[in-house]
Structures are given as C-alpha cells and as structure tokens.
C-alpha cells in the first residue's frame, strides 16, 4: 500500500504505525542513497534533470518494494503519485507533461494494491507542521510559496482521479491510530 499527500499530512507517522501493525516493511520514496542528495538536486539542478533524478529514485524504490514483497507486505510513504504531483507543482509545469515522461516506465513500477490519498485542512496542516521534527524546504514552501499548496492539492486530486487504487482519506479530527484502523479495515474488506 502507498500513502500519498502533501508534506505534513501524516504519511510518515502513519506508515511507521501501519508497518508495525501489519508486520510490513516501511519504505520511503526516496530511499537511500537518493534521500541524501535531494536537497542539492532541488537547489542546483534544472527541472528536467531534476525530474530524471526523482524518476531514478522512484525506479529504485520500486526495486526495494519488489524485494521487500518477497518477505511480506509493504507500506510506502510516497510513490509515483508524489513524483508527478510534486514535480509539476514545484516547477510550474503541467501534470500531463510529467505523466507523459513517467508513462514509459509505468510497466516497471510495482503497482500498489491500494493508494491512500491523505487530505487535511490548512489549519490541521499548519498544526502538524508546527510539531514536525524534520522540517525541510519543501515543508516551509507549502505556505511560503504563493499557490504552492493549492497546486499540490490540485495535482494530487487529479492523480487520484486517474488512479484505480485510490482511496481518499480525510485526516482532520482523526488520530494516527484512527487512520490506521480505517486503512486496515479497508484492506481486510478488500480481501473478504
């Protein structure tokens, strides 16, 4: 399963909780070694090579998922939807252009059984960002760059509308335990 959504919505906390409950492997897209390079790539590289970097990270994450699936379930904190939605929003290009670049590689990517698109209000998102320990530039840009959050939300909604594995999950007023319970129940109901 994949957890998607804007920074600060609770993906990382929820992925750790779900991994523990399900005995699953938790994977963050970008996995190492890409994670350590992302700040420099975002700062110093133009949009197309930057996209190639994130695409290579996505392909690498798919390999990690494929390997982890040999021993049990996997919970991914971000995946293909984030690469498309975030790159388009950050670089001011059309989501259709980014999807066109990803399309030749889709057959290589492990397809998730379910992708949970986490959504929250601005108020909840600001509260979560205030308590987030690992704040990055992307996090501060959500509210600091005019229109960034709106573009990200629009892009994630557009990606979810085209995703056959999509489940939209509002997070406001729900604890991580509540959300984990909803997700586990959804997965159990699908198997029944």
Short mmCIF file of C-alpha atoms in Angstrom, two decimals:
data_model
loop_
_atom_site.label_atom_id
_atom_site.label_comp_id
_atom_site.label_asym_id
_atom_site.label_seq_id
_atom_site.Cartn_x
_atom_site.Cartn_y
_atom_site.Cartn_z
CA UNK A 1 0.00 0.00 0.00
CA UNK A 2 1.02 3.60 -0.56
CA UNK A 3 0.35 6.73 1.48
CA UNK A 4 0.23 9.93 -0.57
CA UNK A 5 -0.42 13.60 0.12
CA UNK A 6 1.26 16.91 0.80
CA UNK A 7 4.10 17.26 3.28
CA UNK A 8 2.97 17.29 6.90
CA UNK A 9 -0.30 15.43 6.36
CA UNK A 10 0.93 12.48 8.46
CA UNK A 11 2.25 9.95 5.94
CA UNK A 12 5.47 9.10 7.77
CA UNK A 13 3.85 8.68 11.18
CA UNK A 14 1.09 6.56 9.69
CA UNK A 15 3.46 4.42 7.60
CA UNK A 16 5.51 3.52 10.70
CA UNK A 17 2.35 2.68 12.65
CA UNK A 18 0.91 0.56 9.82
CA UNK A 19 4.21 -1.25 9.27
CA UNK A 20 4.24 -2.21 12.94
CA UNK A 21 0.59 -3.32 12.96
CA UNK A 22 0.83 -5.29 9.73
CA UNK A 23 4.35 -6.67 10.17
CA UNK A 24 5.19 -4.82 6.97
CA UNK A 25 8.32 -3.18 5.60
CA UNK A 26 8.11 0.63 5.58
CA UNK A 27 9.71 2.30 2.57
CA UNK A 28 10.07 5.99 1.91
CA UNK A 29 10.28 7.19 -1.65
CA UNK A 30 13.07 8.46 -1.94
CA UNK A 31 15.10 5.63 -0.49
CA UNK A 32 18.82 5.85 0.18
CA UNK A 33 21.05 6.95 -1.47
CA UNK A 34 18.64 9.36 -3.17
CA UNK A 35 17.37 10.86 0.08
CA UNK A 36 20.75 12.36 0.93
CA UNK A 37 21.06 14.03 -2.45
CA UNK A 38 17.60 15.56 -2.80
CA UNK A 39 18.32 18.95 -1.18
CA UNK A 40 21.26 19.62 -3.52
CA UNK A 41 19.30 18.38 -6.53
CA UNK A 42 16.38 20.68 -5.70
CA UNK A 43 18.70 23.65 -5.24
CA UNK A 44 21.14 23.21 -8.10
CA UNK A 45 19.59 21.24 -10.95
CA UNK A 46 17.17 22.42 -13.61
CA UNK A 47 13.67 20.87 -13.87
CA UNK A 48 14.23 18.14 -16.48
CA UNK A 49 17.38 16.62 -14.94
CA UNK A 50 15.73 17.09 -11.53
CA UNK A 51 12.80 15.02 -12.78
CA UNK A 52 15.24 12.35 -14.03
CA UNK A 53 16.72 12.19 -10.53
CA UNK A 54 13.29 11.68 -8.93
CA UNK A 55 12.34 9.15 -11.60
CA UNK A 56 15.51 7.18 -10.86
CA UNK A 57 14.60 7.33 -7.17
CA UNK A 58 11.13 6.03 -7.97
CA UNK A 59 12.55 3.15 -10.03
CA UNK A 60 14.97 2.36 -7.20
CA UNK A 61 12.10 2.45 -4.67
CA UNK A 62 10.14 0.06 -6.88
CA UNK A 63 13.07 -2.36 -6.76
CA UNK A 64 13.12 -2.03 -2.95
CA UNK A 65 9.37 -2.72 -2.84
CA UNK A 66 9.77 -5.74 -5.13
CA UNK A 67 12.48 -7.15 -2.85
CA UNK A 68 10.54 -6.44 0.36
CA UNK A 69 7.40 -8.10 -1.02
CA UNK A 70 9.25 -11.42 -1.06
CA UNK A 71 9.06 -11.45 2.76
CA UNK A 72 5.74 -9.69 3.45
CA UNK A 73 3.59 -6.60 2.93
CA UNK A 74 5.00 -3.14 2.21
CA UNK A 75 3.85 0.33 3.25
CA UNK A 76 5.31 3.08 1.06
CA UNK A 77 5.48 6.68 2.24
CA UNK A 78 5.06 8.35 -1.18
CA UNK A 79 5.44 6.71 -4.59
CA UNK A 80 4.69 7.55 -8.23
CA UNK A 81 1.85 9.98 -7.48
CA UNK A 82 4.17 12.17 -5.40
CA UNK A 83 6.81 12.27 -8.12
CA UNK A 84 4.22 13.51 -10.63
CA UNK A 85 2.19 15.84 -8.38
CA UNK A 86 5.18 17.42 -6.64
CA UNK A 87 7.40 17.90 -9.70
CA UNK A 88 4.56 19.56 -11.63
CA UNK A 89 3.65 21.87 -8.73
CA UNK A 90 7.20 22.85 -7.76
CA UNK A 91 8.36 23.51 -11.32
CA UNK A 92 5.16 25.06 -12.64
CA UNK A 93 4.68 22.54 -15.43
CA UNK A 94 1.56 20.68 -16.42
CA UNK A 95 0.79 17.42 -14.69
CA UNK A 96 0.10 15.93 -18.12
CA UNK A 97 3.68 16.74 -19.19
CA UNK A 98 5.12 14.99 -16.13
CA UNK A 99 2.85 11.97 -16.58
CA UNK A 100 3.97 11.72 -20.20
CA UNK A 101 7.59 11.45 -19.00
CA UNK A 102 6.68 8.74 -16.46
CA UNK A 103 4.49 6.66 -18.80
CA UNK A 104 7.29 4.63 -20.47
CA UNK A 105 8.41 3.45 -17.02
CA UNK A 106 5.00 2.55 -15.53
CA UNK A 107 5.29 -1.12 -16.54
CA UNK A 108 8.47 -1.37 -14.46
CA UNK A 109 6.86 0.05 -11.31
CA UNK A 110 5.26 -2.29 -8.79
CA UNK A 111 1.56 -1.41 -8.80
CA UNK A 112 0.12 -0.82 -5.31
CA UNK A 113 -2.93 -2.71 -4.11
CA UNK A 114 -4.23 0.49 -2.52
CA UNK A 115 -3.08 4.10 -2.51
CA UNK A 116 -4.44 6.20 0.34
CA UNK A 117 -4.53 9.91 -0.50
CA UNK A 118 -4.43 11.72 2.84
CA UNK A 119 -6.04 15.15 2.89
CA UNK A 120 -6.33 17.79 5.58
CA UNK A 121 -7.43 21.37 6.10
CA UNK A 122 -4.95 24.24 6.12
CA UNK A 123 -5.49 24.61 9.87
CA UNK A 124 -4.62 20.95 10.61
CA UNK A 125 -1.68 21.07 8.24
CA UNK A 126 -0.25 24.17 9.95
CA UNK A 127 -0.63 22.49 13.35
CA UNK A 128 1.18 19.36 12.15
CA UNK A 129 3.96 21.39 10.56
CA UNK A 130 4.44 23.17 13.88
CA UNK A 131 5.24 19.86 15.58
CA UNK A 132 7.16 18.21 12.73
CA UNK A 133 10.72 17.37 13.77
CA UNK A 134 12.35 17.08 10.33
CA UNK A 135 11.17 20.25 8.56
CA UNK A 136 12.65 20.62 5.07
CA UNK A 137 12.50 23.35 2.44
CA UNK A 138 9.55 21.63 0.74
CA UNK A 139 7.66 21.83 4.03
CA UNK A 140 8.22 25.55 4.54
CA UNK A 141 7.45 26.22 0.86
CA UNK A 142 3.93 24.79 1.31
CA UNK A 143 2.79 28.01 2.94
CA UNK A 144 5.73 30.23 1.99
CA UNK A 145 5.47 30.00 -1.81
CA UNK A 146 2.23 31.58 -3.07
CA UNK A 147 -0.05 29.00 -4.66
CA UNK A 148 2.20 26.00 -3.86
CA UNK A 149 -0.23 24.22 -1.53
CA UNK A 150 -3.19 24.80 -3.86
CA UNK A 151 -1.24 23.43 -6.86
CA UNK A 152 -0.12 20.39 -4.88
CA UNK A 153 -3.65 19.63 -3.71
CA UNK A 154 -5.00 20.08 -7.24
CA UNK A 155 -2.31 17.78 -8.65
CA UNK A 156 -2.85 15.08 -6.02
CA UNK A 157 -6.60 15.20 -6.67
CA UNK A 158 -6.04 14.89 -10.43
CA UNK A 159 -3.66 11.95 -9.93
CA UNK A 160 -6.09 10.26 -7.52
CA UNK A 161 -8.94 10.69 -10.03
CA UNK A 162 -6.95 8.61 -12.54
CA UNK A 163 -5.62 6.06 -10.03
CA UNK A 164 -7.59 2.78 -9.90
CA UNK A 165 -6.04 2.03 -6.48
CA UNK A 166 -7.04 5.40 -4.98
CA UNK A 167 -8.79 5.77 -1.62
CA UNK A 168 -9.25 9.35 -0.39
CA UNK A 169 -8.87 9.63 3.37
CA UNK A 170 -9.57 12.89 5.24
CA UNK A 171 -7.33 13.17 8.30
CA UNK A 172 -8.83 16.10 10.22
CA UNK A 173 -10.03 15.08 13.68
CA UNK A 174 -8.53 11.62 13.36
CA UNK A 175 -5.53 10.31 15.27
CA UNK A 176 -2.88 8.17 13.59
CA UNK A 177 -4.45 5.17 15.38
CA UNK A 178 -7.88 6.07 13.95
CA UNK A 179 -6.44 6.34 10.44
CA UNK A 180 -4.51 3.08 10.79
CA UNK A 181 -7.72 1.34 11.90
CA UNK A 182 -9.61 2.70 8.86
CA UNK A 183 -6.86 1.58 6.49
CA UNK A 184 -6.52 -1.90 8.00
CA UNK A 185 -10.30 -2.35 7.87
CA UNK A 186 -10.34 -1.24 4.23
CA UNK A 187 -7.62 -3.75 3.36
CA UNK A 188 -9.43 -6.54 5.24
CA UNK A 189 -12.72 -5.73 3.49
CA UNK A 190 -10.99 -5.91 0.09
CA UNK A 191 -9.65 -9.37 0.89
CA UNK A 192 -13.02 -10.67 2.09
#
